[in-house]
GROMACS .gro file of C-alpha atoms in nm:
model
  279
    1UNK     CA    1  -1.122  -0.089   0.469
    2UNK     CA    2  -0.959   0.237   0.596
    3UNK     CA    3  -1.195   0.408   0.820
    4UNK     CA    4  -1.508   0.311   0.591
    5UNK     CA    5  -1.521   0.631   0.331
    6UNK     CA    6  -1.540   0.400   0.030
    7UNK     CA    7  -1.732   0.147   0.188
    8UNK     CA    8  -2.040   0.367   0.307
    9UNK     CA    9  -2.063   0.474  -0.038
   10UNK     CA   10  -2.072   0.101  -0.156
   11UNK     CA   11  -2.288   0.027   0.052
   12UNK     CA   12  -2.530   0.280  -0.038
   13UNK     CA   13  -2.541   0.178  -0.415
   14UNK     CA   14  -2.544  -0.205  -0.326
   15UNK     CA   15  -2.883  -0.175  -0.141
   16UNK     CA   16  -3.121  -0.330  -0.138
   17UNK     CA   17  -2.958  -0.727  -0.137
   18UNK     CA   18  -2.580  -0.622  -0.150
   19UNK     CA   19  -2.336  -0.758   0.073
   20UNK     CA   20  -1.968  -0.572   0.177
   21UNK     CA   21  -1.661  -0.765   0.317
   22UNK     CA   22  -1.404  -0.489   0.464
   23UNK     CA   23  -1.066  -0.664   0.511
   24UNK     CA   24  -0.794  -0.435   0.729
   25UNK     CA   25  -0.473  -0.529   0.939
   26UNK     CA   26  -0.522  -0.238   1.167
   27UNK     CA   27  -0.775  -0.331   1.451
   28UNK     CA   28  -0.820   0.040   1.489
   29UNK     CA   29  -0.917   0.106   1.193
   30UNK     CA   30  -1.170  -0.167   1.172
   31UNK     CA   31  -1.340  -0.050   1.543
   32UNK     CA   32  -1.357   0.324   1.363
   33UNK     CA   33  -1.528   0.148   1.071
   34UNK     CA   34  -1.741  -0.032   1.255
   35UNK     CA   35  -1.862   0.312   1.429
   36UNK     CA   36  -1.896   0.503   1.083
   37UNK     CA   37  -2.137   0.231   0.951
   38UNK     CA   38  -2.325   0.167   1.268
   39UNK     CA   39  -2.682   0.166   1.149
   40UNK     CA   40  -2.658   0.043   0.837
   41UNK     CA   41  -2.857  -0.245   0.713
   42UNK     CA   42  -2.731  -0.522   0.631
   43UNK     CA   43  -2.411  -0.443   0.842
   44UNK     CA   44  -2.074  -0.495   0.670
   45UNK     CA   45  -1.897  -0.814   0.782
   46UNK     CA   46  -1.526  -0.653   0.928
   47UNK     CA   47  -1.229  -0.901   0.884
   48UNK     CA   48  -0.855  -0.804   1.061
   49UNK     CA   49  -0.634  -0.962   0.787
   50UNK     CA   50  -0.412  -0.881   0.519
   51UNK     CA   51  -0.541  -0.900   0.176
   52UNK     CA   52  -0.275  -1.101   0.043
   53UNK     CA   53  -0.520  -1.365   0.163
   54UNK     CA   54  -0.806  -1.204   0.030
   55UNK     CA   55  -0.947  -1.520  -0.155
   56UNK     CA   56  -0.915  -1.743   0.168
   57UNK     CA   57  -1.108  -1.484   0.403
   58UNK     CA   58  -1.362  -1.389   0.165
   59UNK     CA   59  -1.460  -1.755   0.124
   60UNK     CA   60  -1.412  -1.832   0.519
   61UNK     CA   61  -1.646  -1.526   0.553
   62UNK     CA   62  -1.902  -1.628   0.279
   63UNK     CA   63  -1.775  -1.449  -0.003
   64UNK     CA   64  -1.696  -1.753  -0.244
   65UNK     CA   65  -1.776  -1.491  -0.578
   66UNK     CA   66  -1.815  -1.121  -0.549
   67UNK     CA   67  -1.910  -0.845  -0.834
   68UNK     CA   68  -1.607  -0.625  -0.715
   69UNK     CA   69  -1.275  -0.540  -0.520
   70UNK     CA   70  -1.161  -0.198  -0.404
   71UNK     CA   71  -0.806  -0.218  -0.297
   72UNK     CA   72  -0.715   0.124  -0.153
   73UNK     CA   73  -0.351   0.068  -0.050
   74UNK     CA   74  -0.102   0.227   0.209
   75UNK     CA   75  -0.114   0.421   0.488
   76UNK     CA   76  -0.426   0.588   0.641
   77UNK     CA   77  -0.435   0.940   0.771
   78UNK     CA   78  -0.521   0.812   1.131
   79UNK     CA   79  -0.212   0.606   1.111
   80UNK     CA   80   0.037   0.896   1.021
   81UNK     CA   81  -0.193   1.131   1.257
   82UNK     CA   82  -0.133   0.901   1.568
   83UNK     CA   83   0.291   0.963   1.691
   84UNK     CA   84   0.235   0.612   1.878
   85UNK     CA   85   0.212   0.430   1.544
   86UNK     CA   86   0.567   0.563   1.482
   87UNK     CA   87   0.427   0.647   1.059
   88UNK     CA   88   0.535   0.986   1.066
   89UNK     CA   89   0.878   1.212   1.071
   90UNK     CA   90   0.655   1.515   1.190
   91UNK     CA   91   0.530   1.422   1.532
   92UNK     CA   92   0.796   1.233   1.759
   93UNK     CA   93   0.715   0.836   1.854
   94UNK     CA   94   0.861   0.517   1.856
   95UNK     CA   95   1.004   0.347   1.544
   96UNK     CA   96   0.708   0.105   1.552
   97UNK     CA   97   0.521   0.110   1.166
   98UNK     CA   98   0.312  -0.184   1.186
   99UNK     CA   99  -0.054  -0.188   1.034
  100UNK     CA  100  -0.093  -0.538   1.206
  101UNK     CA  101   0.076  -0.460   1.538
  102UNK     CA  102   0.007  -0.852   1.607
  103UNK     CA  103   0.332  -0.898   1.413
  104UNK     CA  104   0.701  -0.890   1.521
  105UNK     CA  105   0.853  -0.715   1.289
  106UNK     CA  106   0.906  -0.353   1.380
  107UNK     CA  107   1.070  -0.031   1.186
  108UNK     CA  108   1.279  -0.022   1.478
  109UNK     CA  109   1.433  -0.370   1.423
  110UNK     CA  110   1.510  -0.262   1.064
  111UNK     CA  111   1.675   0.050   1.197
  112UNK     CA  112   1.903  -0.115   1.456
  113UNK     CA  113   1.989  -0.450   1.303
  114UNK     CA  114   2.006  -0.438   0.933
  115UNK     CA  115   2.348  -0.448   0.791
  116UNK     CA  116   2.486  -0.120   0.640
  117UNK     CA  117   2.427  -0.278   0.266
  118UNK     CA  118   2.090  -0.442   0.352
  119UNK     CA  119   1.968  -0.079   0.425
  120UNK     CA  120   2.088   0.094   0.202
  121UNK     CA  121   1.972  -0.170  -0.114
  122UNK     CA  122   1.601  -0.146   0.130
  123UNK     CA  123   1.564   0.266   0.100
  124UNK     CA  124   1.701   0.310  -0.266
  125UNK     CA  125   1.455  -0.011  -0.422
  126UNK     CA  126   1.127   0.092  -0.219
  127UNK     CA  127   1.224   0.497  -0.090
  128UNK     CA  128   1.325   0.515  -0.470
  129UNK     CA  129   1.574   0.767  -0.296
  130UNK     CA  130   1.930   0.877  -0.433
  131UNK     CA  131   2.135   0.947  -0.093
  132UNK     CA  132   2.028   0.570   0.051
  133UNK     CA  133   2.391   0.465   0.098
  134UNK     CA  134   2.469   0.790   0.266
  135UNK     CA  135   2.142   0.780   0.462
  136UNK     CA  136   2.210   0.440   0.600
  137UNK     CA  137   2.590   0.524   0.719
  138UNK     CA  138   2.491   0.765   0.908
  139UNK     CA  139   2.210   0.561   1.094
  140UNK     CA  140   2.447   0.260   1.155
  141UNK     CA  141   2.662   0.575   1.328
  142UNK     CA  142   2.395   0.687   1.527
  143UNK     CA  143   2.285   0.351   1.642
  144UNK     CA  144   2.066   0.276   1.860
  145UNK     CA  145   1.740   0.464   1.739
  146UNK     CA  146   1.460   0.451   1.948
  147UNK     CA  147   1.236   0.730   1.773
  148UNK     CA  148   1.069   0.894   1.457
  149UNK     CA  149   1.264   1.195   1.532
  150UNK     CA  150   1.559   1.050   1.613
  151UNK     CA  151   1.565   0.858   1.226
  152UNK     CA  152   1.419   1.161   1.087
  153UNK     CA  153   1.758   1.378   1.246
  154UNK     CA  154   1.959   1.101   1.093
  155UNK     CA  155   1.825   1.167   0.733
  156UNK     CA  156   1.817   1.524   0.773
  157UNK     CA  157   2.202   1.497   0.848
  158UNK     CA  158   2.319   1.270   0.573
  159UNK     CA  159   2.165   1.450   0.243
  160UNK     CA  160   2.353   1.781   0.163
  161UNK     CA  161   2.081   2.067   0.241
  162UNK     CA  162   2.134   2.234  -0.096
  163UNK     CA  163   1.965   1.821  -0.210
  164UNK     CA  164   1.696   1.872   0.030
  165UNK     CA  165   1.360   1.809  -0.190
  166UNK     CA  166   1.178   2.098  -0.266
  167UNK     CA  167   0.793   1.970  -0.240
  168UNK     CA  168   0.871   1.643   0.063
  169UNK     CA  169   1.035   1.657   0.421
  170UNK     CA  170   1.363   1.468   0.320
  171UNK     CA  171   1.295   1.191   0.503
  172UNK     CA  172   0.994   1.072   0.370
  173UNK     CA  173   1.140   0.849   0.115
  174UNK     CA  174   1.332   0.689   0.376
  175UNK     CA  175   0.986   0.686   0.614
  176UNK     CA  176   0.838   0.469   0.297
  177UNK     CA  177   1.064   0.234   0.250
  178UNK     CA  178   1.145   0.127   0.566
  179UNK     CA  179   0.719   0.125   0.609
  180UNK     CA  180   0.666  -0.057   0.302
  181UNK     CA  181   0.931  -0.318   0.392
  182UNK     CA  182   0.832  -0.363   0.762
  183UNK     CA  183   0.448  -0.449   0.588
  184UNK     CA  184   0.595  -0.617   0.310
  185UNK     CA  185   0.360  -0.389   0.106
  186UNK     CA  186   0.461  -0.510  -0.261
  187UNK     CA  187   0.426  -0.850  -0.178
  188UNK     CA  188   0.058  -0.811  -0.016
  189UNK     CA  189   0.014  -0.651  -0.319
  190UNK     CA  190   0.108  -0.880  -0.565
  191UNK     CA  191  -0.042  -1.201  -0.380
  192UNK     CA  192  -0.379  -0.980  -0.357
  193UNK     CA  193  -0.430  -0.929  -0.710
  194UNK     CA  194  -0.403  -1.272  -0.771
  195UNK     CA  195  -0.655  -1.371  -0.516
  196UNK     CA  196  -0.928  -1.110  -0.576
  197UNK     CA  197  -0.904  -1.246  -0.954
  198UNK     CA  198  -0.972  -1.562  -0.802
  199UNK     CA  199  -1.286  -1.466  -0.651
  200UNK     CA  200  -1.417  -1.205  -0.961
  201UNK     CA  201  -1.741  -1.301  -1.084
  202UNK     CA  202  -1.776  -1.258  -1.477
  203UNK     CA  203  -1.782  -0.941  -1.530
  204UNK     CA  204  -1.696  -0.832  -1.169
  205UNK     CA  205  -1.501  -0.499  -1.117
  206UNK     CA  206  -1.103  -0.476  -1.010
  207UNK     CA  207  -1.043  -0.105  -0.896
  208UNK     CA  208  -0.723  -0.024  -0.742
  209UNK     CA  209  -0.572   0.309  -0.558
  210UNK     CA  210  -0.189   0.320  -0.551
  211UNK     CA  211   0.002   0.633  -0.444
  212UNK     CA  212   0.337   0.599  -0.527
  213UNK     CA  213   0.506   0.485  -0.847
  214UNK     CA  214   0.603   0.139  -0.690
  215UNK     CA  215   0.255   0.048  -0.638
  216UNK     CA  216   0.125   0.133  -0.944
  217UNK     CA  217   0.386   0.003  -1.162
  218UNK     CA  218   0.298  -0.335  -0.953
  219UNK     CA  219  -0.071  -0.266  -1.035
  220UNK     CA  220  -0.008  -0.182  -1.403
  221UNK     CA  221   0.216  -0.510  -1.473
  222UNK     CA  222  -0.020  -0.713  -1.331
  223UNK     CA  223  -0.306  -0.615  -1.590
  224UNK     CA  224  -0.091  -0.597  -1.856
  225UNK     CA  225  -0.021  -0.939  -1.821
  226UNK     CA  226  -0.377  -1.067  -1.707
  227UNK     CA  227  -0.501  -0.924  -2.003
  228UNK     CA  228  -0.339  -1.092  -2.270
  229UNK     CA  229  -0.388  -1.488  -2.381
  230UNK     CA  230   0.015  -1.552  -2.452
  231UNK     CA  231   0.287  -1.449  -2.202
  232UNK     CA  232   0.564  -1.571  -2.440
  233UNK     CA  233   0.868  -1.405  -2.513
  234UNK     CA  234   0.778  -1.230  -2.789
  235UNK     CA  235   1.031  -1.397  -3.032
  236UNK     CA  236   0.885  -1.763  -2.970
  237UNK     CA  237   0.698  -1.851  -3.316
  238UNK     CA  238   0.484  -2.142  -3.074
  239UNK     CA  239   0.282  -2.031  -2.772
  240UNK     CA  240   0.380  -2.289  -2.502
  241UNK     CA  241   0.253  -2.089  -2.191
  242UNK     CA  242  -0.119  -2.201  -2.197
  243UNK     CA  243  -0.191  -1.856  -2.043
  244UNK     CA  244  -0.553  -1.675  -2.075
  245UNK     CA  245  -0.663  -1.340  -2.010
  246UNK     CA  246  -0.858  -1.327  -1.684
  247UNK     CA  247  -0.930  -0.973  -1.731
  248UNK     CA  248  -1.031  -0.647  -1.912
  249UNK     CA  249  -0.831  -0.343  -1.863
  250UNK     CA  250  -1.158  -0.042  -1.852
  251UNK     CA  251  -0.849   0.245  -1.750
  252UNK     CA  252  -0.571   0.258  -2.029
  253UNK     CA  253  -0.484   0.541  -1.807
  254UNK     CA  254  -0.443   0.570  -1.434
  255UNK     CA  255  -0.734   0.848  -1.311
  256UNK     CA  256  -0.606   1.071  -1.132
  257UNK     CA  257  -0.781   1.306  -0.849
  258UNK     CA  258  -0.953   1.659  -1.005
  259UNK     CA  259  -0.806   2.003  -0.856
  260UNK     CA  260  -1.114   2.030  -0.656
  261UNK     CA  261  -1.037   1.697  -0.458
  262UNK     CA  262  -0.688   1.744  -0.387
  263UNK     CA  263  -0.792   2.095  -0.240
  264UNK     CA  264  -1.009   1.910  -0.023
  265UNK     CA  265  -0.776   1.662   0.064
  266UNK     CA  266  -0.447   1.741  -0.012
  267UNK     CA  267  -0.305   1.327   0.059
  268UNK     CA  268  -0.496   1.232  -0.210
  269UNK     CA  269  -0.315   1.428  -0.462
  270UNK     CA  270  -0.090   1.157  -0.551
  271UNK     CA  271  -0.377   0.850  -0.595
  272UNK     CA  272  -0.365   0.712  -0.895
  273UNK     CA  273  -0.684   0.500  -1.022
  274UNK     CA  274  -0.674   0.171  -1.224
  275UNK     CA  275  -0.951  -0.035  -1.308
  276UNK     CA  276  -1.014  -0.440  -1.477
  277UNK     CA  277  -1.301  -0.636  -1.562
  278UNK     CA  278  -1.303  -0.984  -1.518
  279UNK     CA  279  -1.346  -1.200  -1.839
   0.00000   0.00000   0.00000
């Protein structure tokens, strides 16, 4: 649900007799929402969830079938924007990271009590980032971190500067992973494809907005395979999976923003756009 962008624009084109269900884990984000399309008629029905459990809230919420899903994934603006969320490397705060803050898991818990190993394998599969072992040496050494500066200082220190990235602060592979893994991102992911399949009306549009590689490889897979009657390995003369294609891929390639776009909003410049039907 963000702060509501997409969804005013939804809503606009859905009138008159269309209904919108806006699922977030951040309660802020859901009261901003809820100011942006004040007014509207009929007003959006606002859910604080994760949409892993899409299916089960949109049917709790009276949303057995629906004609579409927009999943716009990862972090919001306001979220990196606010230091007390503890997103960012660029404005000190604690080592929090939650988008449900209801839940106990915190980036500083992943900091302080992971085992060397454990963080290291954490920032090189989801930061896709080369110095990981390095990176998480040096924050065992400088345990206990408390901060976003602190962490940040510790990733600064452990990659050479002459390996510094270019184009991204170098610790914002490290800021990902450890973000993704504290909102077990890939996994929402995953179990939310499945259930907004679940709910797709015939013909009913899957649109999805990754930004990063991770995501959309997650994204791509899961068409690919939804899109094809036999999941056999390809050397098996019998199909014995009983599988059927549940949907249409209507993007063979991921759209990407226009130049315009990202020089209005320069975050968006990594989105990348996939779209399904459902059969």
């Amino acid at each position: 649900m963000g702060l509501g962008g997409h969804a005013r624009l939804i809503l606009e084109r859905v009138r008159p007799g269309g209904r919108l269900l806006g699922i977030d884990r951040d309660e802020a984000a859901l009261a901003a929402a809820r100011r942006r399309l004040a007014g509207i008629d009929p007003p959006p029905v606002l859910r604080q969830g994760d949409f892993r459990d899409v299916a089960a809230i949109a049917t709790e919420s009276g949303f057995p079938h629906v004609d579409g899903v927009l999943m716009d994934l990862g972090v919001s603006s306001p979220q990196l924007d606010d230091p007390g969320r503890g997103f960012s490397f660029r404005k000190d705060g604690p080592l929090d990271m939650r988008m449900d803050r209801r839940q106990p898991l915190t980036a500083e818990r992943v900091v302080n009590e992971l085992p060397e190993r454990e963080l290291a394998a954490l920032v090189r599969r989801l930061g896709e980032e080369r110095w990981a072992a390095r990176i998480a040496g040096f924050v065992v050494r400088r345990r206990p971190l408390r901060t976003t500066r602190e962490l940040a200082s510790a990733v600064e220190a452990a990659i050479p500067r002459a390996a510094w990235p270019r184009d991204i602060h170098p610790a914002t592979r490290t800021f990902q992973a450890i973000r993704m893994h504290v909102n077990d991102e890939l996994g929402s992911l995953e179990q939310g494809l499945r259930g907004a399949v679940e709910i797709l009306s015939t013909d009913g549009r899957l649109v999805v907005i990754a930004f990063h590689s991770l995501e959309d490889a997650v994204v791509k897979r899961f068409l690919a395979l939804e899109s094809r009657d036999c999941i056999c390995p390809p050397r098996q003369p019998v199909c014995t999976c009983g599988h059927r294609a549940s949907l249409r891929i209507l993007t063979r390639k991921p759209v990407r923003p226009s130049a315009d776009e990202v020089a209005e909003n320069p975050r968006s410049r990594s989105a990348r756009l996939r779209a399904a039907a459902r059969r």
